Short mmCIF file of C-alpha atoms and ligand atoms in Angstrom, two decimals:
data_model
loop_
_atom_site.label_atom_id
_atom_site.label_comp_id
_atom_site.label_asym_id
_atom_site.label_seq_id
_atom_site.Cartn_x
_atom_site.Cartn_y
_atom_site.Cartn_z
CA UNK Q 493 -11.03 38.95 71.12
CA UNK Q 494 -13.29 41.81 70.31
CA UNK Q 495 -16.04 43.05 72.01
CA UNK Q 496 -18.95 41.47 69.95
CA UNK Q 497 -20.92 39.19 72.10
CA UNK Q 498 -20.17 34.80 71.44
CA UNK Q 499 -23.77 34.76 69.61
CA UNK Q 500 -23.03 37.79 67.14
CA UNK Q 501 -20.20 36.55 66.31
CA UNK Q 502 -19.28 35.17 63.01
CA UNK Q 503 -18.20 31.62 62.14
CA UNK Q 504 -15.61 30.61 59.63
CA UNK Q 505 -15.23 27.45 58.17
CA UNK Q 506 -12.16 26.03 57.13
CA UNK Q 507 -10.22 22.89 55.89
CA UNK Q 508 -9.33 21.50 52.46
CA UNK Q 509 -10.48 22.24 49.55
CA UNK Q 510 -13.16 20.27 48.15
CA UNK Q 511 -14.42 19.05 51.74
CA UNK Q 512 -18.05 21.26 51.49
CA UNK Q 513 -17.12 24.67 53.30
CA UNK Q 514 -19.40 26.57 50.45
CA UNK Q 515 -22.37 24.01 50.22
CA UNK Q 516 -22.37 23.71 54.64
CA UNK Q 517 -21.58 26.96 54.93
CA UNK Q 518 -25.36 27.59 53.08
CA UNK Q 519 -26.66 25.68 54.66
CA UNK Q 520 -25.96 26.59 58.30
CA UNK Q 521 -26.56 30.53 56.86
CA UNK Q 522 -30.21 29.52 55.73
CA UNK Q 523 -30.67 27.62 59.38
CA UNK Q 524 -29.06 30.60 61.29
CA UNK Q 525 -30.68 33.49 59.46
CA UNK Q 526 -27.68 34.66 58.68
CA UNK Q 527 -25.79 36.12 55.42
CA UNK Q 528 -23.28 34.11 54.03
CA UNK Q 529 -19.96 34.97 52.68
CA UNK Q 530 -17.76 32.54 50.35
CA UNK Q 531 -14.61 34.43 49.84
CA UNK Q 532 -13.51 32.65 46.45
CA UNK Q 533 -16.47 34.10 45.48
CA UNK Q 534 -16.08 37.56 46.02
CA UNK Q 535 -12.38 37.41 44.98
CA UNK Q 536 -13.96 36.29 42.04
CA UNK Q 537 -16.45 38.73 41.37
CA UNK Q 538 -13.81 41.51 42.13
CA UNK Q 539 -11.59 39.97 39.16
CA UNK Q 540 -14.33 38.80 37.24
CA UNK Q 541 -12.95 35.19 36.96
CA UNK Q 542 -12.31 31.91 38.37
CA UNK Q 543 -9.26 31.40 41.14
CA UNK Q 544 -7.48 29.19 38.80
CA UNK Q 545 -7.25 32.15 35.75
CA UNK Q 546 -6.62 34.75 38.60
CA UNK Q 547 -3.51 32.69 39.30
CA UNK Q 548 -2.49 32.35 35.17
CA UNK Q 549 -3.36 36.20 35.38
CA UNK Q 550 -1.96 37.61 38.43
CA UNK Q 551 0.25 35.14 39.85
CA UNK Q 552 -1.32 33.50 43.51
CA UNK Q 553 0.55 35.87 45.15
CA UNK Q 554 -2.35 39.08 43.96
CA UNK Q 555 -5.15 35.83 45.14
CA UNK Q 556 -3.09 35.49 47.95
CA UNK Q 557 -3.33 39.31 49.00
CA UNK Q 558 -6.57 39.52 47.94
CA UNK Q 559 -8.01 36.48 49.82
CA UNK Q 560 -6.42 37.94 52.91
CA UNK Q 561 -8.19 41.74 52.91
CA UNK Q 562 -11.21 39.98 52.48
CA UNK Q 563 -11.03 37.27 54.59
CA UNK Q 564 -9.64 39.90 57.41
CA UNK Q 565 -12.37 42.78 56.32
CA UNK Q 566 -15.25 40.28 56.71
CA UNK Q 567 -13.89 38.81 60.29
CA UNK Q 568 -14.73 42.40 61.45
CA UNK Q 569 -18.28 42.04 60.70
CA UNK Q 570 -21.08 40.29 62.75
CA UNK Q 571 -23.44 37.75 62.27
CA UNK Q 572 -22.14 36.22 59.19
CA UNK Q 573 -21.22 32.58 57.96
CA UNK Q 574 -17.55 32.97 56.15
CA UNK Q 575 -16.30 30.27 53.69
CA UNK Q 576 -12.78 30.52 53.31
CA UNK Q 577 -10.79 28.70 50.88
CA UNK Q 578 -8.08 25.28 51.42
CA UNK Q 579 -5.15 27.64 51.53
CA UNK Q 580 -5.72 30.68 53.50
CA UNK Q 581 -5.16 29.80 57.24
CA UNK Q 582 -1.43 29.69 55.65
CA UNK Q 583 -1.13 33.02 56.42
CA UNK Q 584 -0.63 34.04 60.00
CA UNK Q 585 -2.46 37.17 59.51
CA UNK Q 586 -5.17 35.47 58.38
CA UNK Q 587 -5.23 32.63 60.83
CA UNK Q 588 -4.69 35.29 63.66
CA UNK Q 589 -7.88 37.55 62.64
CA UNK Q 590 -10.20 34.67 62.45
CA UNK Q 591 -8.81 33.67 65.82
CA UNK Q 592 -9.84 36.64 67.60
CA UNK Q 593 -12.84 37.82 65.70
CA UNK Q 594 -14.47 34.65 65.25
CA UNK Q 595 -15.56 30.63 65.65
CA UNK Q 596 -13.79 28.77 63.29
CA UNK Q 597 -15.31 25.37 62.59
CA UNK Q 598 -12.86 22.86 60.87
CA UNK Q 599 -14.23 20.43 58.28
CA UNK Q 600 -12.01 17.65 58.84
CA UNK Q 601 -12.14 14.65 55.71
CA UNK Q 602 -10.45 12.03 55.60
CA UNK Q 603 -7.89 11.03 52.63
CA UNK Q 604 -9.81 8.44 51.58
CA UNK Q 605 -13.27 9.88 51.31
CA UNK Q 606 -11.45 12.96 50.46
CA UNK Q 607 -9.42 11.55 47.14
CA UNK Q 608 -13.20 10.25 45.96
CA UNK Q 609 -13.97 13.78 44.77
CA UNK Q 610 -10.51 14.44 43.39
CA UNK Q 611 -12.25 14.09 39.39
CA UNK Q 612 -14.85 17.01 40.67
CA UNK Q 613 -11.95 19.27 41.72
CA UNK Q 614 -9.16 19.09 39.30
CA UNK Q 615 -10.32 21.57 36.91
CA UNK Q 616 -11.53 24.41 39.01
CA UNK Q 617 -8.46 23.98 41.48
CA UNK Q 618 -4.85 25.62 40.31
CA UNK Q 619 -3.21 24.20 43.04
CA UNK Q 620 -3.96 20.79 42.20
CA UNK Q 621 -3.39 21.22 38.36
CA UNK Q 622 0.18 18.76 37.21
CA UNK Q 623 0.22 17.26 40.48
CA UNK Q 624 0.13 13.15 40.65
CA UNK Q 625 -2.08 11.63 43.31
CA UNK Q 626 1.50 11.34 45.63
CA UNK Q 627 1.61 14.68 45.49
CA UNK Q 628 -1.64 16.20 46.44
CA UNK Q 629 -1.60 13.11 49.34
CA UNK Q 630 1.26 15.13 50.54
CA UNK Q 631 -0.54 18.26 50.15
CA UNK Q 632 -3.13 17.18 51.57
CA UNK Q 633 -1.18 15.98 54.66
CA UNK Q 634 1.07 18.80 54.83
CA UNK Q 635 -1.69 21.58 55.00
CA UNK Q 636 -3.52 19.10 58.25
CA UNK Q 637 -1.80 21.36 60.94
CA UNK Q 638 -2.28 24.81 59.32
CA UNK Q 639 -6.31 23.69 60.08
CA UNK Q 640 -5.10 22.91 63.74
CA UNK Q 641 -6.09 26.58 65.23
CA UNK Q 642 -9.88 26.00 65.31
CA UNK Q 643 -12.68 26.26 67.71
CA UNK Q 644 -14.68 23.23 67.19
CA UNK Q 645 -13.90 20.17 64.62
CA UNK Q 646 -16.49 18.51 62.82
CA UNK Q 647 -15.74 15.01 61.51
CA UNK Q 648 -17.71 15.22 58.18
CA UNK Q 649 -16.72 11.41 56.58
CA UNK Q 650 -20.15 9.71 55.76
CA UNK Q 651 -22.35 12.66 56.44
CA UNK Q 652 -24.03 14.63 54.37
CA UNK Q 653 -24.60 18.45 54.31
CA UNK Q 654 -27.43 18.64 56.42
CA UNK Q 655 -25.97 16.71 59.35
CA UNK Q 656 -22.91 18.39 59.43
CA UNK Q 657 -25.01 21.80 59.80
CA UNK Q 658 -27.43 20.03 62.31
CA UNK Q 659 -24.32 19.80 64.27
CA UNK Q 660 -22.72 23.05 63.81
CA UNK Q 661 -25.81 25.23 64.59
CA UNK Q 662 -26.36 22.79 67.58
CA UNK Q 663 -22.36 23.10 69.01
CA UNK Q 664 -23.41 26.59 68.69
CA UNK Q 665 -26.56 26.72 70.39
CA UNK Q 666 -24.65 24.85 73.41
CA UNK Q 667 -22.12 26.98 73.39
CA UNK Q 668 -24.08 30.23 73.62
CA UNK Q 669 -26.29 28.79 75.71
CA UNK Q 670 -23.24 28.06 78.47
CA UNK Q 671 -21.68 31.31 77.92
CA UNK Q 672 -24.04 33.68 77.89
CA UNK Q 673 -26.84 32.68 79.31
CA UNK Q 674 -29.10 35.79 79.37
CA UNK Q 675 -28.70 35.71 76.14
CA UNK Q 676 -25.82 38.74 75.56
C1 LIG Z 231 -6.77 27.06 47.17
C2 LIG Z 231 -8.10 26.97 47.75
C3 LIG Z 231 -9.26 27.10 46.94
C4 LIG Z 231 -9.35 28.47 45.92
C5 LIG Z 231 -7.57 28.61 45.57
C6 LIG Z 231 -6.78 28.02 46.22
C7 LIG Z 231 -5.81 25.86 48.22
O1 LIG Z 231 -10.38 27.27 47.53
O2 LIG Z 231 -9.04 29.29 47.31
O3 LIG Z 231 -8.30 27.64 44.39
O4 LIG Z 231 -4.61 26.94 48.31
O5 LIG Z 231 -6.31 25.69 48.92
P1 LIG Z 231 -11.72 25.80 48.06
O6 LIG Z 231 -10.85 25.52 49.70
O7 LIG Z 231 -12.90 26.12 48.38
O8 LIG Z 231 -11.23 25.00 47.12
#
């Protein structure tokens, strides 16, 4: 754990692709008057192309290396709300950096709810391309253990963006008051 106070630590949102990390992250950032960092967007800016093109042009390995550098760098900054890609926690170094420097919220959406979104996601997510529904379901469940390393879980089924964001903000405020009652 670093020496940054709990109130100043950055918040990281994790979860399977398409659960709403970017949209919810933006809403949380607005409610807490913080800057929002979307790691996929940062990678996209660096390469000037979306992740699906980066996978094709440079390969997944380059994408994952860039993702690792950017997340580790962002985690060291204070007062950010950071959304990381659904595959980021596959890398031990990323998980460890986030766990030690930030407060991690896992956005937990059930498979049944997630699969209703599939048509919106399939074209932009290289990891889903070429897979049938059974293979995607397997990937969904295979990935769940990596998200178990978090500080707080939000079950997002049947909640709208604002409800999830409010839940995150309220639980942060509760934790800040309990663990740093004098505002430090
Ligand atoms: C990935 C998830 C994507 C993006 C890339 C790889 C993954 O982010 O980082 O396409 O391996 O799960 P989202 O979780 O924001 O979709």
